[in-house]
Amino acid sequence: MTSRRLIFILGVASLVCIVVACAFGSTPMDFTRVVSALFGLSSAGDHVVIWEIRLPRALAAYVVGAALGASGAALQGLLRNPLAEPGVLGVTATASLSATFALYYGLAASSAYLLPVYAIAGALAATALLAAAATRIKSVVTLILLGVGLSSFSAAAMSLLLNLAPNPFSLTDMINWLLGSVANRSFEDLRISMPFIVAGIAILFFSRRGLSALTLGEEAASGLGLNLSRQRIVVVVGAGVATGASVALAGAIGFVGIVAPHLIRPIVAYDPARSLLPSAMLAGVILVIADIGVRLLPTATELKLGVVAAIIGAPAFIWIAVSRRVTYD
Amino acid sequence: MTSLVANKVSVRAGDTLIVEDASLSIKPGELVAILGANGAGKTSLLRALLGITKASSGAAYINGEDCFGMPPSKRAKIVSYLPQRRPLAWPLRVRDVIALGRFAHGAALGRLSSVDKAAVEEAIESCKLGQLQGRSTDNLSGGELARVHFARAIAAKAPLLIADEPVAELDPRHQILVADLIRQFVTNGGGALVVLHEVALAARIADRLIWMKNGRIIADGTPQETLTSQTMEDVYGVKAHVSSDPRGFDIRVEAAT
């Protein structure tokens, strides 16, 4: 399939999913009501439900998925391993830790932009550490173990913050953050995080040709004329900004960055460059669908999106790890 | 005139001198083979010439321009490089791997310009990969893969080629096939600097042999001038009987010294 056709199909799927997502909720709405509300032709009540609650929520799920999908695809290209992903490598955990720290000390209250800034700073620190280690550690498995270590450390530090939480309210706040959710997100939240997500994905998109070259290994890629250190920096910054901003918007949501690129790769003949944008779009679609599922499941308390993503994603991770054919260490 | 000239290049790893004062030159129409025992510094020398590892002293010039400070994309248009280790992280299609050879010219897979397409076609043609071009690289034999990587290297259409052990781990037939491709590249006006372990093959195809031992170049000349029992002993530490007739060299390794 050509890239253009794939992107067109995913574009249509994205639109359909977002519109369908607007139809589900505590009051089900039929398709005509959703569409007329979207175009401002409905009752004031419907308008509020769609524009204030459901549409921003669906869009938040989509852009968070897109950020994680693009970051996953780019990190997999850079590190030449299908298991690389912001969640597995500890990038989301570090971003969450940094953001929780800001919440804990009330730093986030002074400006709405401080939360994404803290999350992005945490994500950048983790990606930079990984990329710096990648130049020395030749084994990708060791690198992933480093990410697992980073992830565990962030989880431990986070537990410490929870342990020391001053009151049950801040505890609930932090737990919501940890589990990952897009419930109750507003256009205001989107306005703050989305520019960073778009910028991060754009940065990754401009580095995509180098990712194809890296298929041949670092030595051949630099022989091909790729500036390796610049490529590393660009991917680190792009993935750090996109992942950090997605954490600021929805908390920690794992594994979607592994699953989407894994499904896209065979369709684009395994070219890391051509898998970037389709992976972002598919990851967005997956999270919007997962978020519809979260609302449909008849549970007493609404499930958190991050929990559902992990329940589906973790077995997929194990399956990909076990069935991996290319061994490059 | 395109040329690659190294002037007293040294490479250091910590306190150890891996390459010491190596000077050499290659130009189009010339096939130069580098020979030497494992650990003689062959790969390190190549990597230093390409600016992949830093030379601790000395200088190298591509067309008279300092190649250590040259942007990688500019260097890649003049010298193409086929490294010793050739991993493939993803099972790309044969055609896509070859198209990566056009990277320095700004090519992106799936969106090749007509110039890039023509270069890729030519490389496929000359390496006889027409039948395989749509195949995935994860179900090719070692010999087929070696040809794919070679095609990738020449698709760049760079006037010079540096290849590190291009025939290692290949059966005799594929060794000859790849060696012929290198020879053909030189006949068509390219210049090649190739690391080889197969002395007889090197003597057969190369115009000049560069012999390295412990990081130093100890001989540089035509096979007739430099391929002797004495060089075999100096470089590899083996007692060898070397004789030549108009058809080529006969090398009989008798014992390790």
CSV table of N, CA and C in Angstrom, one decimal, chain B residues 131-219:
chain,number,residue,atom,x,y,z
B,131,GLN,N,15.9,-10.1,-10.1
B,131,GLN,CA,14.9,-11.1,-9.6
B,131,GLN,C,14.6,-10.9,-8.2
B,132,LEU,N,15.5,-10.4,-7.4
B,132,LEU,CA,15.4,-10.3,-6.0
B,132,LEU,C,14.8,-8.9,-5.5
B,133,GLN,N,14.7,-8.0,-6.4
B,133,GLN,CA,14.5,-6.6,-5.9
B,133,GLN,C,13.2,-6.4,-5.0
B,134,GLY,N,12.2,-7.2,-5.3
B,134,GLY,CA,11.0,-7.0,-4.5
B,134,GLY,C,11.0,-7.9,-3.2
B,135,ARG,N,12.0,-8.7,-3.0
B,135,ARG,CA,12.0,-9.6,-1.9
B,135,ARG,C,12.4,-8.9,-0.6
B,136,SER,N,12.0,-9.5,0.5
B,136,SER,CA,12.4,-9.0,1.8
B,136,SER,C,13.8,-9.5,2.1
B,137,THR,N,14.6,-8.6,2.8
B,137,THR,CA,16.0,-9.0,3.0
B,137,THR,C,16.1,-10.1,4.1
B,138,ASP,N,15.0,-10.5,4.8
B,138,ASP,CA,15.2,-11.5,5.8
B,138,ASP,C,15.1,-12.9,5.3
B,139,ASN,N,14.8,-13.1,4.0
B,139,ASN,CA,14.9,-14.4,3.5
B,139,ASN,C,15.9,-14.6,2.3
B,140,LEU,N,17.1,-13.9,2.4
B,140,LEU,CA,18.1,-14.0,1.4
B,140,LEU,C,19.3,-14.8,2.0
B,141,SER,N,20.1,-15.4,1.1
B,141,SER,CA,21.3,-16.1,1.6
B,141,SER,C,22.4,-15.1,1.9
B,142,GLY,N,23.4,-15.5,2.5
B,142,GLY,CA,24.5,-14.6,2.8
B,142,GLY,C,25.1,-14.0,1.6
B,143,GLY,N,25.3,-14.8,0.5
B,143,GLY,CA,25.8,-14.4,-0.7
B,143,GLY,C,25.0,-13.3,-1.4
B,144,GLU,N,23.7,-13.6,-1.3
B,144,GLU,CA,22.7,-12.6,-1.9
B,144,GLU,C,22.8,-11.3,-1.2
B,145,LEU,N,22.8,-11.4,0.2
B,145,LEU,CA,22.9,-10.2,1.0
B,145,LEU,C,24.1,-9.4,0.7
B,146,ALA,N,25.2,-10.1,0.5
B,146,ALA,CA,26.5,-9.4,0.3
B,146,ALA,C,26.4,-8.6,-1.0
B,147,ARG,N,25.7,-9.1,-2.0
B,147,ARG,CA,25.5,-8.4,-3.3
B,147,ARG,C,24.6,-7.2,-3.1
B,148,VAL,N,23.5,-7.4,-2.3
B,148,VAL,CA,22.6,-6.3,-2.0
B,148,VAL,C,23.4,-5.1,-1.4
B,149,HIS,N,24.2,-5.4,-0.4
B,149,HIS,CA,25.0,-4.4,0.3
B,149,HIS,C,25.9,-3.7,-0.7
B,150,PHE,N,26.5,-4.5,-1.5
B,150,PHE,CA,27.4,-3.9,-2.5
B,150,PHE,C,26.7,-3.0,-3.5
B,151,ALA,N,25.5,-3.5,-3.9
B,151,ALA,CA,24.7,-2.6,-4.8
B,151,ALA,C,24.3,-1.3,-4.1
B,152,ARG,N,24.0,-1.4,-2.8
B,152,ARG,CA,23.7,-0.2,-2.0
B,152,ARG,C,24.9,0.8,-2.1
B,153,ALA,N,26.1,0.2,-1.9
B,153,ALA,CA,27.3,1.1,-1.9
B,153,ALA,C,27.5,1.7,-3.3
B,154,ILE,N,27.3,1.0,-4.4
B,154,ILE,CA,27.6,1.6,-5.7
B,154,ILE,C,26.4,2.5,-6.2
B,155,ALA,N,25.2,2.3,-5.6
B,155,ALA,CA,24.1,3.1,-6.0
B,155,ALA,C,24.4,4.6,-5.7
B,156,ALA,N,25.3,4.9,-4.7
B,156,ALA,CA,25.6,6.3,-4.4
B,156,ALA,C,26.2,7.0,-5.6
B,157,LYS,N,26.8,6.2,-6.5
B,157,LYS,CA,27.5,6.8,-7.7
B,157,LYS,C,28.7,7.7,-7.2
B,158,ALA,N,29.3,7.3,-6.1
B,158,ALA,CA,30.4,8.1,-5.6
B,158,ALA,C,31.6,7.6,-6.4
B,159,PRO,N,32.6,8.4,-6.7
B,159,PRO,CA,33.7,8.0,-7.5
B,159,PRO,C,34.7,7.1,-6.7
B,160,LEU,N,34.6,7.1,-5.4
B,160,LEU,CA,35.5,6.3,-4.6
B,160,LEU,C,34.7,5.3,-3.7
B,161,LEU,N,35.2,4.1,-3.5
B,161,LEU,CA,34.5,3.1,-2.7
B,161,LEU,C,35.5,2.6,-1.6
B,162,ILE,N,35.1,2.6,-0.4
B,162,ILE,CA,35.9,2.0,0.7
B,162,ILE,C,35.1,0.8,1.2
B,163,ALA,N,35.6,-0.4,1.1
B,163,ALA,CA,34.9,-1.6,1.5
B,163,ALA,C,35.7,-2.4,2.5
B,164,ASP,N,35.1,-2.8,3.6
B,164,ASP,CA,35.8,-3.5,4.7
B,164,ASP,C,35.4,-5.0,4.6
B,165,GLU,N,36.3,-5.8,4.2
B,165,GLU,CA,36.0,-7.2,4.1
B,165,GLU,C,34.7,-7.6,3.4
B,166,PRO,N,34.6,-7.1,2.1
B,166,PRO,CA,33.3,-7.4,1.4
B,166,PRO,C,33.1,-8.8,1.1
B,167,VAL,N,34.1,-9.7,1.2
B,167,VAL,CA,33.9,-11.1,0.8
B,167,VAL,C,34.0,-12.0,2.0
B,168,ALA,N,34.1,-11.4,3.2
B,168,ALA,CA,34.2,-12.3,4.4
B,168,ALA,C,33.0,-13.2,4.5
B,169,GLU,N,33.2,-14.4,4.9
B,169,GLU,CA,32.1,-15.4,5.2
B,169,GLU,C,31.3,-15.8,3.9
B,170,LEU,N,31.9,-15.6,2.8
B,170,LEU,CA,31.2,-16.0,1.5
B,170,LEU,C,31.9,-17.2,1.0
B,171,ASP,N,31.0,-18.0,0.3
B,171,ASP,CA,31.6,-19.2,-0.4
B,171,ASP,C,32.5,-18.8,-1.5
B,172,PRO,N,33.3,-19.7,-2.1
B,172,PRO,CA,34.3,-19.3,-3.1
B,172,PRO,C,33.6,-18.6,-4.3
B,173,ARG,N,32.4,-19.2,-4.7
B,173,ARG,CA,31.7,-18.6,-5.9
B,173,ARG,C,31.3,-17.2,-5.6
B,174,HIS,N,30.7,-16.9,-4.4
B,174,HIS,CA,30.3,-15.6,-4.1
B,174,HIS,C,31.4,-14.6,-3.9
B,175,GLN,N,32.6,-15.2,-3.4
B,175,GLN,CA,33.8,-14.3,-3.3
B,175,GLN,C,34.2,-13.8,-4.7
B,176,ILE,N,34.2,-14.7,-5.6
B,176,ILE,CA,34.5,-14.3,-7.0
B,176,ILE,C,33.5,-13.3,-7.6
B,177,LEU,N,32.2,-13.6,-7.3
B,177,LEU,CA,31.2,-12.7,-7.8
B,177,LEU,C,31.4,-11.3,-7.3
B,178,VAL,N,31.6,-11.2,-6.0
B,178,VAL,CA,31.7,-9.8,-5.4
B,178,VAL,C,33.0,-9.2,-5.9
B,179,ALA,N,34.1,-10.0,-5.9
B,179,ALA,CA,35.4,-9.4,-6.4
B,179,ALA,C,35.2,-8.9,-7.8
B,180,ASP,N,34.5,-9.6,-8.6
B,180,ASP,CA,34.3,-9.2,-10.0
B,180,ASP,C,33.5,-7.9,-10.0
B,181,LEU,N,32.5,-7.7,-9.1
B,181,LEU,CA,31.8,-6.5,-9.1
B,181,LEU,C,32.7,-5.3,-8.7
B,182,ILE,N,33.6,-5.6,-7.8
B,182,ILE,CA,34.5,-4.5,-7.4
B,182,ILE,C,35.4,-4.1,-8.6
B,183,ARG,N,35.9,-5.2,-9.2
B,183,ARG,CA,36.8,-5.0,-10.4
B,183,ARG,C,36.0,-4.2,-11.5
B,184,GLN,N,34.8,-4.5,-11.7
B,184,GLN,CA,33.9,-3.9,-12.7
B,184,GLN,C,33.7,-2.4,-12.3
B,185,PHE,N,33.5,-2.1,-11.0
B,185,PHE,CA,33.4,-0.7,-10.5
B,185,PHE,C,34.6,0.1,-10.9
B,186,VAL,N,35.8,-0.5,-10.7
B,186,VAL,CA,37.1,0.2,-11.0
B,186,VAL,C,37.2,0.3,-12.5
B,187,THR,N,36.9,-0.7,-13.3
B,187,THR,CA,37.0,-0.6,-14.7
B,187,THR,C,36.1,0.5,-15.3
B,188,ASN,N,35.0,0.7,-14.6
B,188,ASN,CA,34.0,1.8,-15.0
B,188,ASN,C,34.5,3.2,-14.6
B,189,GLY,N,35.7,3.2,-14.0
B,189,GLY,CA,36.2,4.5,-13.6
B,189,GLY,C,36.2,4.9,-12.2
B,190,GLY,N,35.8,3.9,-11.3
B,190,GLY,CA,35.8,4.2,-9.9
B,190,GLY,C,37.2,3.8,-9.3
B,191,GLY,N,37.4,4.3,-8.0
B,191,GLY,CA,38.6,3.9,-7.3
B,191,GLY,C,38.2,3.2,-6.0
B,192,ALA,N,38.8,2.1,-5.7
B,192,ALA,CA,38.4,1.3,-4.6
B,192,ALA,C,39.5,1.0,-3.6
B,193,LEU,N,39.2,1.1,-2.3
B,193,LEU,CA,40.2,0.7,-1.3
B,193,LEU,C,39.4,-0.4,-0.5
B,194,VAL,N,40.0,-1.6,-0.5
B,194,VAL,CA,39.3,-2.8,0.0
B,194,VAL,C,40.1,-3.6,1.0
B,195,VAL,N,39.6,-3.8,2.1
B,195,VAL,CA,40.3,-4.7,3.1
B,195,VAL,C,39.9,-6.1,2.7
B,196,LEU,N,41.0,-6.9,2.6
B,196,LEU,CA,40.7,-8.4,2.2
B,196,LEU,C,41.6,-9.2,3.1
B,197,HIS,N,41.1,-10.4,3.4
B,197,HIS,CA,41.9,-11.4,4.1
B,197,HIS,C,42.4,-12.5,3.1
B,198,GLU,N,41.8,-12.5,2.0
B,198,GLU,CA,42.1,-13.6,1.0
B,198,GLU,C,43.3,-13.1,0.1
B,199,VAL,N,44.5,-13.5,0.5
B,199,VAL,CA,45.7,-12.9,-0.2
B,199,VAL,C,45.7,-13.2,-1.7
B,200,ALA,N,45.3,-14.5,-2.0
B,200,ALA,CA,45.4,-14.8,-3.4
B,200,ALA,C,44.4,-14.0,-4.2
B,201,LEU,N,43.2,-13.8,-3.7
B,201,LEU,CA,42.1,-13.0,-4.3
B,201,LEU,C,42.6,-11.6,-4.5
B,202,ALA,N,43.2,-11.1,-3.4
B,202,ALA,CA,43.7,-9.7,-3.5
B,202,ALA,C,44.7,-9.5,-4.6
B,203,ALA,N,45.6,-10.5,-4.7
B,203,ALA,CA,46.7,-10.4,-5.7
B,203,ALA,C,46.1,-10.5,-7.1
B,204,ARG,N,45.0,-11.2,-7.2
B,204,ARG,CA,44.4,-11.4,-8.5
B,204,ARG,C,43.7,-10.2,-9.0
B,205,ILE,N,43.0,-9.5,-8.1
B,205,ILE,CA,42.1,-8.4,-8.5
B,205,ILE,C,42.8,-7.0,-8.3
B,206,ALA,N,43.7,-6.8,-7.3
B,206,ALA,CA,44.1,-5.5,-7.0
B,206,ALA,C,45.3,-5.0,-7.9
B,207,ASP,N,45.3,-3.7,-8.1
B,207,ASP,CA,46.4,-3.1,-8.8
B,207,ASP,C,47.6,-2.9,-7.8
B,208,ARG,N,47.2,-2.6,-6.6
B,208,ARG,CA,48.2,-2.3,-5.5
B,208,ARG,C,47.8,-3.0,-4.2
B,209,LEU,N,48.8,-3.5,-3.5
B,209,LEU,CA,48.6,-4.0,-2.2
B,209,LEU,C,49.2,-3.2,-1.1
B,210,ILE,N,48.5,-2.9,0.0
B,210,ILE,CA,49.0,-2.2,1.1
B,210,ILE,C,49.1,-3.2,2.3
B,211,TRP,N,50.2,-3.4,2.8
B,211,TRP,CA,50.4,-4.4,3.9
B,211,TRP,C,50.5,-3.7,5.2
B,212,MET,N,49.7,-4.1,6.1
B,212,MET,CA,49.8,-3.5,7.5
B,212,MET,C,50.2,-4.5,8.5
B,213,LYS,N,51.0,-4.0,9.5
B,213,LYS,CA,51.4,-4.8,10.6
B,213,LYS,C,51.4,-3.9,11.9
B,214,ASN,N,50.8,-4.3,12.9
B,214,ASN,CA,50.8,-3.6,14.2
B,214,ASN,C,50.5,-2.1,14.0
B,215,GLY,N,49.6,-1.8,13.1
B,215,GLY,CA,49.2,-0.4,13.0
B,215,GLY,C,50.1,0.4,12.0
B,216,ARG,N,51.1,-0.2,11.4
B,216,ARG,CA,51.9,0.5,10.5
B,216,ARG,C,51.8,-0.1,9.1
B,217,ILE,N,52.0,0.7,8.1
B,217,ILE,CA,52.0,0.2,6.7
B,217,ILE,C,53.5,-0.2,6.4
B,218,ILE,N,53.7,-1.5,6.2
B,218,ILE,CA,55.1,-1.9,6.0
B,218,ILE,C,55.4,-2.1,4.5
B,219,ALA,N,54.4,-2.2,3.6
B,219,ALA,CA,54.7,-2.3,2.2
B,219,ALA,C,53.6,-1.8,1.4
